[in-house]
XYZ file of C-alpha atoms in Angstrom:
413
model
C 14.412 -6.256 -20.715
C 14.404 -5.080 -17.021
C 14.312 -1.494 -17.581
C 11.910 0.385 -19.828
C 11.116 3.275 -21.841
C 7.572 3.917 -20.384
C 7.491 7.542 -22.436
C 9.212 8.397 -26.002
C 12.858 8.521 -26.456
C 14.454 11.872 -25.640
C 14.627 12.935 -29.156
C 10.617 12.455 -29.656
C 9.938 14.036 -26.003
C 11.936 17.732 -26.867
C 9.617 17.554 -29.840
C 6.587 16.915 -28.426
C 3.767 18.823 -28.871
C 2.505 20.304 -25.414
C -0.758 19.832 -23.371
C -2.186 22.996 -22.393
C -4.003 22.530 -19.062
C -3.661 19.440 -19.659
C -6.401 18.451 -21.794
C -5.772 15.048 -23.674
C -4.924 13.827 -19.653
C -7.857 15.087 -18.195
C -9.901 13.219 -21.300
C -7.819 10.112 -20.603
C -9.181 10.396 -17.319
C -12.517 10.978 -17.757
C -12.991 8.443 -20.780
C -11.816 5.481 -18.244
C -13.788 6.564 -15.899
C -16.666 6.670 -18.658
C -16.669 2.663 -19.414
C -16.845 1.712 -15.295
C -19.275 3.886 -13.667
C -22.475 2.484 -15.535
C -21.187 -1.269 -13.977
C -20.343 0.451 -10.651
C -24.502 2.461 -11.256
C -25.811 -1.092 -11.438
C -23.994 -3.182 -9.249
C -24.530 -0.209 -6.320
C -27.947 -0.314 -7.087
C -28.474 -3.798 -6.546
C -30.296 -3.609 -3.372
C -33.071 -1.800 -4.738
C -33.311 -4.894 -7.918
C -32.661 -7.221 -5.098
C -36.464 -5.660 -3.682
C -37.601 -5.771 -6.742
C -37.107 -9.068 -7.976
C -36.748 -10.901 -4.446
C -36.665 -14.560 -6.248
C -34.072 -13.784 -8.663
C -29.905 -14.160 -7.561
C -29.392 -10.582 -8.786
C -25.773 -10.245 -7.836
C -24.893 -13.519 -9.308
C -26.838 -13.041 -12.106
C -25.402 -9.720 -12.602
C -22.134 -10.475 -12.549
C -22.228 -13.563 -14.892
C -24.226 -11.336 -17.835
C -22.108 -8.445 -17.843
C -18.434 -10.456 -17.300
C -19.059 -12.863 -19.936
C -20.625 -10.310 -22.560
C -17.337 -7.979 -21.749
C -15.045 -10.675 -21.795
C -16.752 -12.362 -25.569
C -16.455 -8.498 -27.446
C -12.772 -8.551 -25.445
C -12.026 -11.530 -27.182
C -13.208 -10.327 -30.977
C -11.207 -7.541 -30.576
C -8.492 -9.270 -29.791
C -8.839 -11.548 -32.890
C -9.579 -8.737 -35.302
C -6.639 -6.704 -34.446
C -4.567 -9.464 -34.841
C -6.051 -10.885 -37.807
C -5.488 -9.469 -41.726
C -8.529 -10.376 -42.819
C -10.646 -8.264 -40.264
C -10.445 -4.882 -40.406
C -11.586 -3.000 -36.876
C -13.835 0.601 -37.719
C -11.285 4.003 -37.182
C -10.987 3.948 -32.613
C -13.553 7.004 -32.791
C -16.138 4.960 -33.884
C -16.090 2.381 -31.653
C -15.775 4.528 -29.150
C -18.528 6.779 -29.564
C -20.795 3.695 -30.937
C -19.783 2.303 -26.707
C -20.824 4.950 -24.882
C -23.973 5.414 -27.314
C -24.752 1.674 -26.284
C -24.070 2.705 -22.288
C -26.464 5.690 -22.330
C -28.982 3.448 -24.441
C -29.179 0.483 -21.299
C -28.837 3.055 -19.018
C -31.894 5.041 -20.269
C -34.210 1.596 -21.049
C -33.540 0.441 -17.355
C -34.398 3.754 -15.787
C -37.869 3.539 -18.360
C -38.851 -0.114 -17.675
C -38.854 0.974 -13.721
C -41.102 3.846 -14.296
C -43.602 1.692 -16.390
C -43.285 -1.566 -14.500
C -43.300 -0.635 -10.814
C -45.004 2.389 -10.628
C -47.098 0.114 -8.126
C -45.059 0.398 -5.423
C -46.679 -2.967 -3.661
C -46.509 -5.118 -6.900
C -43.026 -7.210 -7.539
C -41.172 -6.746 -10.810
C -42.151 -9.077 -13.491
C -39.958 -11.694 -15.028
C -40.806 -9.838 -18.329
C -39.136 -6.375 -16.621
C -35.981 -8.451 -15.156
C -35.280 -9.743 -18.449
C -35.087 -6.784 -19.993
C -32.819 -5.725 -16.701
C -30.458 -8.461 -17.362
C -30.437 -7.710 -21.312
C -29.597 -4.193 -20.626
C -26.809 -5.556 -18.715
C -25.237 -7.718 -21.251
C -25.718 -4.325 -23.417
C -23.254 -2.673 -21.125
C -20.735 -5.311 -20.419
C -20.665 -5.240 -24.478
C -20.084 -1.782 -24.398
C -17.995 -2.190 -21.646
C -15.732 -4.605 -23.822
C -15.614 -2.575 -27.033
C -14.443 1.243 -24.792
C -12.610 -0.281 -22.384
C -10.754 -2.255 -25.380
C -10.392 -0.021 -27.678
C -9.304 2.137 -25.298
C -6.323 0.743 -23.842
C -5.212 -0.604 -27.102
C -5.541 2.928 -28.599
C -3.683 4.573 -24.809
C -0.777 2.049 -25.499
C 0.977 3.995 -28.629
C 0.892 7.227 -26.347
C 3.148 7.601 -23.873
C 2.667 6.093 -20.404
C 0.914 9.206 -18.636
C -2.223 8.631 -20.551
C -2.619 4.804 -19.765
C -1.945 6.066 -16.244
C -4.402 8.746 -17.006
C -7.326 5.884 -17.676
C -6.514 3.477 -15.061
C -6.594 6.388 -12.843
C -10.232 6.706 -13.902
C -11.007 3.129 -13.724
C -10.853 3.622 -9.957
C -12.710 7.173 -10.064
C -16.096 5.390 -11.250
C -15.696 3.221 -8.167
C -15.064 6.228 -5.732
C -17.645 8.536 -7.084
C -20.594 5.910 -6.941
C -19.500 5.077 -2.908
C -19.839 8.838 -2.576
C -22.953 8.963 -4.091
C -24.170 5.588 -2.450
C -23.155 7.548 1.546
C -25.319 10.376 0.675
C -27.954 8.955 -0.620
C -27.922 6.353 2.359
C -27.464 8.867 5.100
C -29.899 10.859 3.621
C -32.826 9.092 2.302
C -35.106 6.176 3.948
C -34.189 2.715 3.658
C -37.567 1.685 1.549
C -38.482 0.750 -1.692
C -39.005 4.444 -2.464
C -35.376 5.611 -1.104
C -33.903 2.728 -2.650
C -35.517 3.935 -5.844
C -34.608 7.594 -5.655
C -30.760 6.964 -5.187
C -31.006 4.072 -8.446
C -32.149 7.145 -10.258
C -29.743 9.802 -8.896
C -26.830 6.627 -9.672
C -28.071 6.448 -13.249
C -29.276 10.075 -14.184
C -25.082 10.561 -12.870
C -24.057 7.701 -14.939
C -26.066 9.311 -18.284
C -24.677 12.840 -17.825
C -20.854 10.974 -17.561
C -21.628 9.121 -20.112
C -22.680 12.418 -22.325
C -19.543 14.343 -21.540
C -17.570 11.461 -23.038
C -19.022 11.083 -26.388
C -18.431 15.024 -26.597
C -14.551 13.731 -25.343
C -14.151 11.237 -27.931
C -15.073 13.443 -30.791
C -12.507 16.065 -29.132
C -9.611 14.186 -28.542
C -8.624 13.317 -32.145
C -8.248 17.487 -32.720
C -5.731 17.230 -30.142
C -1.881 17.953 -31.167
C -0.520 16.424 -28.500
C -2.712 12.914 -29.549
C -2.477 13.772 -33.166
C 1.295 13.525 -33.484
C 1.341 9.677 -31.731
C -1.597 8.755 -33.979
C -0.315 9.386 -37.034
C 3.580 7.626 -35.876
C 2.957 4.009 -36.695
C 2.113 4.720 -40.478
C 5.657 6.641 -41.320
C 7.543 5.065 -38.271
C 8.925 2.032 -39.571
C 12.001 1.607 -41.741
C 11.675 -1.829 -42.626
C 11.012 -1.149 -46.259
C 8.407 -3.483 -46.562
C 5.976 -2.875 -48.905
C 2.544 -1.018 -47.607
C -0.010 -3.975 -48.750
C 2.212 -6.319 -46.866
C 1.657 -5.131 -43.494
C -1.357 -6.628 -42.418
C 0.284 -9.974 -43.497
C 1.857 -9.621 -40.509
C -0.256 -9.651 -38.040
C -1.201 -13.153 -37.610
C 2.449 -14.457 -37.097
C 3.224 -11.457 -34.273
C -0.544 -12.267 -31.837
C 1.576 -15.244 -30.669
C 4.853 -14.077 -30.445
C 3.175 -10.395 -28.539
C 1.601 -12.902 -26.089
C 4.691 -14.715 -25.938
C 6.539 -11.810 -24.609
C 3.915 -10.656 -22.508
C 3.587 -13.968 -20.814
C 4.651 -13.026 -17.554
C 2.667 -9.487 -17.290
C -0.318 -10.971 -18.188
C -0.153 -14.241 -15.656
C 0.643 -11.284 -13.738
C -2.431 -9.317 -14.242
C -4.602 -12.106 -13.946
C -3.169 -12.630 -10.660
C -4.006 -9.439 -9.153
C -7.722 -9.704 -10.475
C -7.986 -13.246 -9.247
C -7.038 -12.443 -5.346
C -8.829 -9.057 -5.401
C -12.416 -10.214 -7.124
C -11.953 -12.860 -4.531
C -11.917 -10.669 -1.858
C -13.783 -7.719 -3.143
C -16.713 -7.036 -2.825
C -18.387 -9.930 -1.802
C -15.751 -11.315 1.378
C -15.884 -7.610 2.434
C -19.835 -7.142 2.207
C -20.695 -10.330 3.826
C -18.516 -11.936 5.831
C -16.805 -9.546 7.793
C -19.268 -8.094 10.527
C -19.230 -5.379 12.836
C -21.462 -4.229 15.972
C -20.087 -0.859 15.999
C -20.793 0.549 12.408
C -23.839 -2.234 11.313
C -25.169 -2.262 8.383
C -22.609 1.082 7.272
C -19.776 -1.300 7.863
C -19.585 -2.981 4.733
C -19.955 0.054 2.398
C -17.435 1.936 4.668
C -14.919 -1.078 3.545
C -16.003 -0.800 -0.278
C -15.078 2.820 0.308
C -11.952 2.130 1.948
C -10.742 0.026 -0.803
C -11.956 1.868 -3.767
C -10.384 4.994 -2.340
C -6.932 2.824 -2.278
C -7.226 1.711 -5.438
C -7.774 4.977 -6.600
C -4.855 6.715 -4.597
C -2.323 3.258 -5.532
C -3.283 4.773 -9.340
C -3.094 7.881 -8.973
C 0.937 7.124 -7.822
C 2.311 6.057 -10.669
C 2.069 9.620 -12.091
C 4.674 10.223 -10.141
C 6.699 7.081 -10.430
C 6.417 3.520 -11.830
C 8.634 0.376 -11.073
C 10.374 -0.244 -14.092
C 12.189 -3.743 -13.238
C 9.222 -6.224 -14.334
C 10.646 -8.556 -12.081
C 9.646 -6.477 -9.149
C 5.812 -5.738 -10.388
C 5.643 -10.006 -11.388
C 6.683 -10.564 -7.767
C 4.571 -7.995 -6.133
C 1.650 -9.430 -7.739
C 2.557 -13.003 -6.771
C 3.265 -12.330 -3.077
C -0.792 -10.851 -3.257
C -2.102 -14.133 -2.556
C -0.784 -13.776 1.352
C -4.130 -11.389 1.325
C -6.071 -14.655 1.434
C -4.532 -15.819 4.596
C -4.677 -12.452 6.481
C -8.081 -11.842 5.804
C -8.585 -15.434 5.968
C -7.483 -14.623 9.955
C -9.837 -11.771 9.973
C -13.006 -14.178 10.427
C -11.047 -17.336 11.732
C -8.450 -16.006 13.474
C -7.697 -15.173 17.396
C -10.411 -11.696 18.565
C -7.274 -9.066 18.024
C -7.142 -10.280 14.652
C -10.758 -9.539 13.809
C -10.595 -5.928 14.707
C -12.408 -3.695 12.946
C -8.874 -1.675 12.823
C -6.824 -4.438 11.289
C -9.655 -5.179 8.725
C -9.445 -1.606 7.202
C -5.952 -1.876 7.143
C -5.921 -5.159 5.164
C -8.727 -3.413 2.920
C -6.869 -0.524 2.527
C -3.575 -2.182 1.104
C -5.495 -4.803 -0.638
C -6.777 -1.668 -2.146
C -3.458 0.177 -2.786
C -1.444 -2.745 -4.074
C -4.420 -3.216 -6.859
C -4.505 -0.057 -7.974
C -0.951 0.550 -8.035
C -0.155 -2.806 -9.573
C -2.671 -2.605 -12.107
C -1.526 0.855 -13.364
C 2.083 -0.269 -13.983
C 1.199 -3.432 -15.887
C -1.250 -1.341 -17.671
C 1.504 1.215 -18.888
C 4.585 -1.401 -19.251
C 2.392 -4.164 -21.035
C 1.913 -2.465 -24.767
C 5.971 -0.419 -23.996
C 7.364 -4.093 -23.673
C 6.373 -5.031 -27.452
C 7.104 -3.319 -31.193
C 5.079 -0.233 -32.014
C 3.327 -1.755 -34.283
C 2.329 -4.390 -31.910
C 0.739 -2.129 -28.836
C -2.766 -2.099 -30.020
C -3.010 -5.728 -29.614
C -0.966 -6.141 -26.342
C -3.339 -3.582 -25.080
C -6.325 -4.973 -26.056
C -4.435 -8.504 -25.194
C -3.700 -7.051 -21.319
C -7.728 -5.910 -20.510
C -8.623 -9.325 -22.356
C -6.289 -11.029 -19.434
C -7.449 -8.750 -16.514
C -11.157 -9.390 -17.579
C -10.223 -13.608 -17.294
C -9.020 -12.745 -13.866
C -11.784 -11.076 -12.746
C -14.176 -13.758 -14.318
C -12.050 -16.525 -11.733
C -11.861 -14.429 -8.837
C -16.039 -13.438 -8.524
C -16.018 -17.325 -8.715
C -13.352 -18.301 -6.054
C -15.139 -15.523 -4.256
C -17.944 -18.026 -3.192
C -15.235 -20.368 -1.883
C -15.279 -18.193 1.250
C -19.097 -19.546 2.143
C -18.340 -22.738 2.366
C-alpha cells in the first residue's frame, strides 16, 4: 500500500491513554540514545587507544569486533522471534540484562587503564588490548540485544515512539562531539589529556547508561505503553486456537521479509553510502588549512547534528508514499560523486563551504530517511508480525553499515 497508518486507527487513538509530560517519549528517547553512546565513548576515544597501542589498527579493529558481534546477536534474535521453538525472555529482561552488559565493558575498560598504564611512558600490553577489544565485542553484543529488542518492542506502539528512539540514535552521536570540543579546546593534546577526556567520555557513558536501566524498569508501569503491550494477546479475531500461534511463526519470517523487501534494500542503502562516507572520507581525506586538525571533528559535528535534526523532523511529519522514501534513498548514491568532486574536482569545488554543505545534507537525508523506514517498516506488516520486522529492519541497517565501513577504504586507493 502507498499510504499508511503510521499511528492507531481513530477509534484506538480517542481511547488512548495520555502521556503526561510526556514520559514514555522522553524514555523512548533516552533508551535509544542508551544503546549508541557507549560505541560513540569508544570510537571518540580512539585517539587516546591509538597512543596506547601504536602497533595495533585500532579503528579497524574496532569496527570489525563490535559490527560483527552486533550484527551475530541481531541475527539470533531475528531467528528466535521467528521461530516456535525458541522462546525470547519477557523485552524487560533483555533490556536491562543490555545495558547491565554496557556498564560492565564500560567499567572493565576504564579499570584495565588505571592498572595497566599508570606508567605514563610504558605502551599498553597486548594482554590490556585484548581485554580492550573483548570489552568491545561485549558492547556490540549488548548493542545487538537493546538496540533489537528495542525496535522490535517500539514497532507495536505507535509511530512517535520509534521516532522517539531514532531520534536518540543521533543524540549519542551529538552529545559525545560536544563532549569531544570541550574536552579538546580545553585540555592538552598528550597522553594525559587524551586520557582525562576517555574518562570524562566513559564516566558520561556509565551515568547514561544508569538512568536507563532505572527507564526500563519504569516504562512497563506506564498506561500509555501498557495498553499497546497487552493488544496483540486479545487483538486478533481469527479464532485460532491459543497453542497454535507460535505455529505460525515460521511460515510468516519469509513472507514479513517478503513484504518488506523494498524498505529494507532501502535501509541498507542509506547505511551503505553514509558508512562510506562517514566518518572515515570526512576525517581523512578532506583537508583544510584554515581549521587544521579541528576540521575534521567540526565535519563529524556537522553531520551528526543533521542527522539528529533530519530525526527529529519526522515528529512533525513523515512521507507516507514508500515509493518516495525507496527513491530518496536510491538517488543517495549521487553523494559519492559530489564528494567524490570535493577531493578530485576543480578548487571551487573543494571549498571548505561546499564540503559542509554536502556533510550537512548527507547528514539530514540519513537521519530523516532512517526515521521513516524505521516507523513505516513494522506499520507495513500484521500486528502480530512487528516484532520481527523490527528486529528484521535493525538486522538490515546493521548489514549496511557492515558494507559501507568496508567500501569506505575504497576511497584510499
Amino acid at each position: 500500500m502507498e499510504s499508511l497508518h503510521l499511528d492507531p486507527p481513530a477509534t484506538d487513538h480517542q481511547n488512548e491513554p495520555k502521556d503526561p509530560y510526556c514520559i514514555a517519549y522522553i524514555i523512548h528517547f533516552l533508551l535509544g540514545a542508551g544503546y549508541l553512546i557507549p560505541w560513540n565513548s569508544f570510537i571518540t576515544a580512539v585517539d587516546y587507544f591509538q597512543f596506547l597501542y601504536p602497533a595495533k589498527h585500532v579503528s579497524k579493529v574496532f569496527s570489525v569486533a563490535y559490527m560483527l558481534a552486533s550484527m551475530t546477536v541481531l541475527s539470533i534474535l531475528a531467528w528466535c522471534s521467528s521461530s516456535g521453538k525458541r522462546k525470547l525472555p519477557e523485552f524487560r529482561v533483555r533490556m536491562n540484562l543490555g545495558y547491565a552488559l554496557f556498564v560492565l565493558a564500560l567499567v572493565v575498560t576504564q579499570v584495565i587503564d588505571w592498572v595497566d598504564h599508570r606508567n605514563e611512558i610504558r605502551g599498553g600490553s597486548n594482554a590490556g588490548f585484548a581485554v580492550l577489544v573483548s570489552m568491545l565485542v561485549l558492547t556490540g553484543c549488548a548493542e545487538g540485544l537493546t538496540g533489537g529488542s528495542l525496535v522490535g518492542a517500539t514497532g507495536k506502539l505507535p509511530g512517535r515512539y520509534m521516532q522517539a528512539v531514532v531520534a536518540g540514535n543521533a543524540s549519542a552521536g551529538v552529545l559525545v562531539c560536544i563532549l569531544r570540543i570541550i574536552t579538546k579546546a580545553s585540555l592538552p593534546h598528550s597522553r594525559g589529556g587524551l586520557r582525562t577526556s576517555t574518562h570524562i567520555y566513559f564516566f558520561t557513558s556509565i551515568l547514561i547508561e544508569l538512568l536507563c536501566i532505572l527507564c526500563c524498569n519504569l516504562l512497563h508501569k506506564l498506561p500509555a505503553i501498557r495498553r499497546y503491550t497487552a493488544r496483540p494477546s486479545h487483538s486478533h479475531l481469527d479464532n485460532q486456537p491459543k497453542h497454535n500461534s507460535d505455529d505460525h511463526h515460521r511460515p510468516k519470517t519469509l513472507s514479513v521479509l517478503k513484504k518488506l523487501q523494498w524498505l529494507l534494500m532501502s535501509v541498507v542503502t542509506i547505511y551503505v553510502v553514509t558508512l562510506s562516507i562517514f566518518p572515515g572520507y570526512l576525517s581523512e581525506n578532506v583537508k583544510s588549512t584554515q581549521f587544521g586538525d579541528w576540521y575534521p571533528l567540526f565535519l563529524i559535528t556537522i553531520y551528526n547534528a543533521g542527522d539528529f535534526s533530519g530525526k527529529c523532523v519526522t515528529a512533525v511529519y513523515v512521507v507516507k508514499r514508500k515509493r518516495w522514501v525507496i527513491w530518496g534513498c536510491m538517488m543517495r548514491v549521487l553523494f559519492y560523486l559530489l564528494f567524490f568532486g570535493c577531493v578530485f574536482g576543480p578548487k571551487w569545488f573543494r571549498n571548505e563551504v561546499v564540503v559542509v554543505v554536502l556533510t550537512l545534507l548527507l547528514g539530514v537525508s540519513n537521519g530523516y530517511l532512517t526515521s521513516v523506514l524505521m516507523i513505516v517498516g513494522p506499520k507495513s506488516v500484521e500486528v502480530e508480525e512487528s516484532h520481527v520486522a523490527g528486529i528484521a529492519m535493525s538486522l538490515f541497517l546493521g548489514i549496511g553499515l557492515v558494507i559501507g565501513s568496508g567500501l569506505g577504504w575504497l576511497w584510499d586507493l
